[in-house]
PDB file of C-alpha atoms in Angstrom:
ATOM      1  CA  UNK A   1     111.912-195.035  67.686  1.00 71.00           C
ATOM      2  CA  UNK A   2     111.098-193.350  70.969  1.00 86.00           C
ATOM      3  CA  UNK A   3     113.583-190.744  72.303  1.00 94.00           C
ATOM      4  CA  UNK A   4     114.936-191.675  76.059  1.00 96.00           C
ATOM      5  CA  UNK A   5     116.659-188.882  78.345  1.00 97.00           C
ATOM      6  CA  UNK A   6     119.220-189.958  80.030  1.00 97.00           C
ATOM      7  CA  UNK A   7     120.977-188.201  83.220  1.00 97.00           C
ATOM      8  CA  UNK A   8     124.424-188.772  84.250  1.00 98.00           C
ATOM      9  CA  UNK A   9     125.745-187.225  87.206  1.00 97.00           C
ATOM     10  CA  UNK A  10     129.745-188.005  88.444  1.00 97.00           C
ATOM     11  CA  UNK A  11     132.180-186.975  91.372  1.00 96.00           C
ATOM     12  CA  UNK A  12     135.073-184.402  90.044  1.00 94.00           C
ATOM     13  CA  UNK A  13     137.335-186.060  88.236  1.00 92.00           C
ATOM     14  CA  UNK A  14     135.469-189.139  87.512  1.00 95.00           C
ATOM     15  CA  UNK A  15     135.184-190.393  84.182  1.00 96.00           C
ATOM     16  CA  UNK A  16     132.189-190.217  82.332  1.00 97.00           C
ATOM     17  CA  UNK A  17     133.090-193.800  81.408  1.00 97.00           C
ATOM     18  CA  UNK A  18     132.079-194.313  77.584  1.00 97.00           C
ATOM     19  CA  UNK A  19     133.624-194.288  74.361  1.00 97.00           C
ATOM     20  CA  UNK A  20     131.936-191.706  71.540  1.00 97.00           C
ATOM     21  CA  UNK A  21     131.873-192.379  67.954  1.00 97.00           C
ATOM     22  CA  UNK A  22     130.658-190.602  64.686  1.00 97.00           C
ATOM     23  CA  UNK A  23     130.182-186.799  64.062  1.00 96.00           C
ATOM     24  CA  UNK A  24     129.537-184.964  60.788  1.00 96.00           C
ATOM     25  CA  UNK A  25     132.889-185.249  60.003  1.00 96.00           C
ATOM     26  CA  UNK A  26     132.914-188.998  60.281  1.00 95.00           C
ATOM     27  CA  UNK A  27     129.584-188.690  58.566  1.00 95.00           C
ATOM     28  CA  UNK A  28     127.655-190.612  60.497  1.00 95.00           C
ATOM     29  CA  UNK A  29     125.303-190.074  63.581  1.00 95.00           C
ATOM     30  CA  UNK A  30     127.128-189.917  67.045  1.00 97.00           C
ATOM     31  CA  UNK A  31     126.922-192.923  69.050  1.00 96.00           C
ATOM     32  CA  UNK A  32     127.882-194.903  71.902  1.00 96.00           C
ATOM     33  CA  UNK A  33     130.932-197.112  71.193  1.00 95.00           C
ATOM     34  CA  UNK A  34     131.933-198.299  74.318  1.00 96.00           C
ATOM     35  CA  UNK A  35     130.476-198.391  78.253  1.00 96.00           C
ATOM     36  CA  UNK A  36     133.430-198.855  81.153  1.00 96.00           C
ATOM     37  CA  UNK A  37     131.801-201.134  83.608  1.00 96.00           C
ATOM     38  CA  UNK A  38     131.080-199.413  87.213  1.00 96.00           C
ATOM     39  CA  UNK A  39     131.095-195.728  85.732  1.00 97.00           C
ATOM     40  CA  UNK A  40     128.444-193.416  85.843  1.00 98.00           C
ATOM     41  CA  UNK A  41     127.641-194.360  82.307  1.00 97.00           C
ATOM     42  CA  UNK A  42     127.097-197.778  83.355  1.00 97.00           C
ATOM     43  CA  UNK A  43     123.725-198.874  83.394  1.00 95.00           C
ATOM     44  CA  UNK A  44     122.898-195.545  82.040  1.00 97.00           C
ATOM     45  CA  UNK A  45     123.631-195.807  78.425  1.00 97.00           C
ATOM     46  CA  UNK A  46     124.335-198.903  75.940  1.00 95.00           C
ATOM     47  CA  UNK A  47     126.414-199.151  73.145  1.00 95.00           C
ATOM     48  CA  UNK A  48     124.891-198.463  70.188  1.00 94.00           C
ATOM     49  CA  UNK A  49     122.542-195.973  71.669  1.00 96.00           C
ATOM     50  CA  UNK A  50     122.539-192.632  69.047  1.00 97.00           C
ATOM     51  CA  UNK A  51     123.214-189.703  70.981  1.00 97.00           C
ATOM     52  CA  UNK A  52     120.452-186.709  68.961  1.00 97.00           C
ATOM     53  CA  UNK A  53     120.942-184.512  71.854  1.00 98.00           C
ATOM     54  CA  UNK A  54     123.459-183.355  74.362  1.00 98.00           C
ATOM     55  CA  UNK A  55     121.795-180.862  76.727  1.00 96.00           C
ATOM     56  CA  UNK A  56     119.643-178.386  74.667  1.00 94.00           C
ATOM     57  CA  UNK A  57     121.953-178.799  71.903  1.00 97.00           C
ATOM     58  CA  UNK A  58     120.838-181.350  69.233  1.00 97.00           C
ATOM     59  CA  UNK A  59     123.556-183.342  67.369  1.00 97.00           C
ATOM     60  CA  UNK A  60     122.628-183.400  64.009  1.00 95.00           C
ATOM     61  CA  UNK A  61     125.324-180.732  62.557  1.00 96.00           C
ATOM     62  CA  UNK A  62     127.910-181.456  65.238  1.00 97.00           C
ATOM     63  CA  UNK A  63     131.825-182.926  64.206  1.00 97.00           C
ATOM     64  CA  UNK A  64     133.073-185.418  66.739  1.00 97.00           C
ATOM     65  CA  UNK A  65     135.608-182.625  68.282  1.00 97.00           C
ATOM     66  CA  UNK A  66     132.484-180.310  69.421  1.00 98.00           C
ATOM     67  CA  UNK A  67     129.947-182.769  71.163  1.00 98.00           C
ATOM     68  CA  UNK A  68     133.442-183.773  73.114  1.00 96.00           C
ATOM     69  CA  UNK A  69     133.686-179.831  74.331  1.00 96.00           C
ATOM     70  CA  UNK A  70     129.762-179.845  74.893  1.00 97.00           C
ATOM     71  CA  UNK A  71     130.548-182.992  77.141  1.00 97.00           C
ATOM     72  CA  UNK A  72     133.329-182.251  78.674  1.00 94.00           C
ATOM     73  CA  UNK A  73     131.899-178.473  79.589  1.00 94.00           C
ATOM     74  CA  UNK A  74     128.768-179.869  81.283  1.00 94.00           C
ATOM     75  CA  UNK A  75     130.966-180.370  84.406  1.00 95.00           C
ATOM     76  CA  UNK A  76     129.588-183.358  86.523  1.00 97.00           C
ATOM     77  CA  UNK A  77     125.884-183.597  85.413  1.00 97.00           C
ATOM     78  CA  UNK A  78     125.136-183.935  81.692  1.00 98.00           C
ATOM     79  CA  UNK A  79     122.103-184.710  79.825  1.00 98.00           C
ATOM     80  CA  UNK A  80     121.798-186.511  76.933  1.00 98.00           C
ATOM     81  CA  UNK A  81     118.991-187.429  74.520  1.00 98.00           C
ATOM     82  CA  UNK A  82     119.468-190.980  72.902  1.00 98.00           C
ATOM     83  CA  UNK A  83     117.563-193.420  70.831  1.00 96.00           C
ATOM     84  CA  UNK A  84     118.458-196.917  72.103  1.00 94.00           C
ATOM     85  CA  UNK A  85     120.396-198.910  70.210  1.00 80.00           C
ATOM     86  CA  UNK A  86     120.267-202.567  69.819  1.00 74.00           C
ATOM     87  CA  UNK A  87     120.328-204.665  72.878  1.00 62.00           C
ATOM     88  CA  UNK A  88     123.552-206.793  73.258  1.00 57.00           C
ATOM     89  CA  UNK A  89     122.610-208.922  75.977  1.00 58.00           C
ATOM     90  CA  UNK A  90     122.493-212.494  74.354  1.00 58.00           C
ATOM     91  CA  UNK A  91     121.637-214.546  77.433  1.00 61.00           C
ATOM     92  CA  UNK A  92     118.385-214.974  76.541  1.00 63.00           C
ATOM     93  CA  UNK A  93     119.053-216.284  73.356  1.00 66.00           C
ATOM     94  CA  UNK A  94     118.737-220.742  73.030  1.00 71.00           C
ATOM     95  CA  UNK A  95     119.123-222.628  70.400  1.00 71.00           C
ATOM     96  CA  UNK A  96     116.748-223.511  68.041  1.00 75.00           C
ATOM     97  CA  UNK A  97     117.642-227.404  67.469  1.00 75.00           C
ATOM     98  CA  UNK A  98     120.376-229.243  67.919  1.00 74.00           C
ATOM     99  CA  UNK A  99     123.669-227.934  68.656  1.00 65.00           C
ATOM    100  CA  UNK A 100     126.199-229.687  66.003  1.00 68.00           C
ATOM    101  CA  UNK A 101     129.388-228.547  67.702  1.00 63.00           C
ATOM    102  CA  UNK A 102     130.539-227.600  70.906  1.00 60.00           C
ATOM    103  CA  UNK A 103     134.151-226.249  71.698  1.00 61.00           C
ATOM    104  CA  UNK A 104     133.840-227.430  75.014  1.00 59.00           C
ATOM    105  CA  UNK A 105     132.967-231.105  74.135  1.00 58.00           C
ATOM    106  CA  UNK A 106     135.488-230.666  71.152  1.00 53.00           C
ATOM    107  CA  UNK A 107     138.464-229.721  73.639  1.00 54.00           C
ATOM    108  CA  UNK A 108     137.426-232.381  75.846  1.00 55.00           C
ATOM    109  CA  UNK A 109     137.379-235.001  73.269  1.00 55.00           C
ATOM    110  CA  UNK A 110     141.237-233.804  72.396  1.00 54.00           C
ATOM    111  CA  UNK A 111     142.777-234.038  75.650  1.00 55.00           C
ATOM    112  CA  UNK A 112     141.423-237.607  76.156  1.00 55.00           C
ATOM    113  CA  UNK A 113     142.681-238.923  73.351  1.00 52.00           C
ATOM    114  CA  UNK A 114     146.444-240.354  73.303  1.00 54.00           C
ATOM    115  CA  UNK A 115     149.137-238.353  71.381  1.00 49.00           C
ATOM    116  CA  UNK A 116     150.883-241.073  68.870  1.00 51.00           C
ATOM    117  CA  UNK A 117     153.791-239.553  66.901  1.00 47.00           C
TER     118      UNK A 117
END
């Protein structure tokens, strides 16, 4: 999988606006759990992107607790390294065939019908 840098820049006191997850004490690769819509992560990373590097420091070897402080100590720019995830964007996905049930039609066909106790 090709390697992507990513730049995120932010005004004091902004929040980066994502959720981390993993670390080698979690033992498993760190990650992006979470994006807060109109942050400067937004449109910048994905969740499920894997986060190898943050700044010159690669993530292999690094608990959960210490890519925080590397984050957090960047001040307003950071630079991360990431291997995009999978896409979650579904809207381009159709069906196949037919569609054998629809909530919508289903919840229509309720409220039409008479209640008989």
């Amino acid at each position: 999988m090709a390697q992507t840098i990513v730049q995120l820049h932010r005004n004091p006191g902004i929040p980066w606006g994502f959720r981390l997850q993993g670390g080698r004490d979690f033992s498993s690769e760190l990650s992006v759990k979470k994006i807060q819509p109109g942050s400067p992560a937004d449109g910048q990373l994905r969740p499920g992107d894997r986060i190898i590097g943050i700044g010159n420091t690669g993530t292999q070897n690094l608990t959960h607790m210490q890519a925080n402080h590397l984050i957090k100590s960047a001040g307003n720019a950071v630079q991360f390294t990431i291997i995009r995830g999978p896409s979650a964007d579904f809207s381009n996905i159709k069906p196949s065939g037919p569609v054998k049930f629809s909530p919508w039609k289903y919840n229509q066909q309720q409220q039409q019908q008479p209640n008989h106790y």
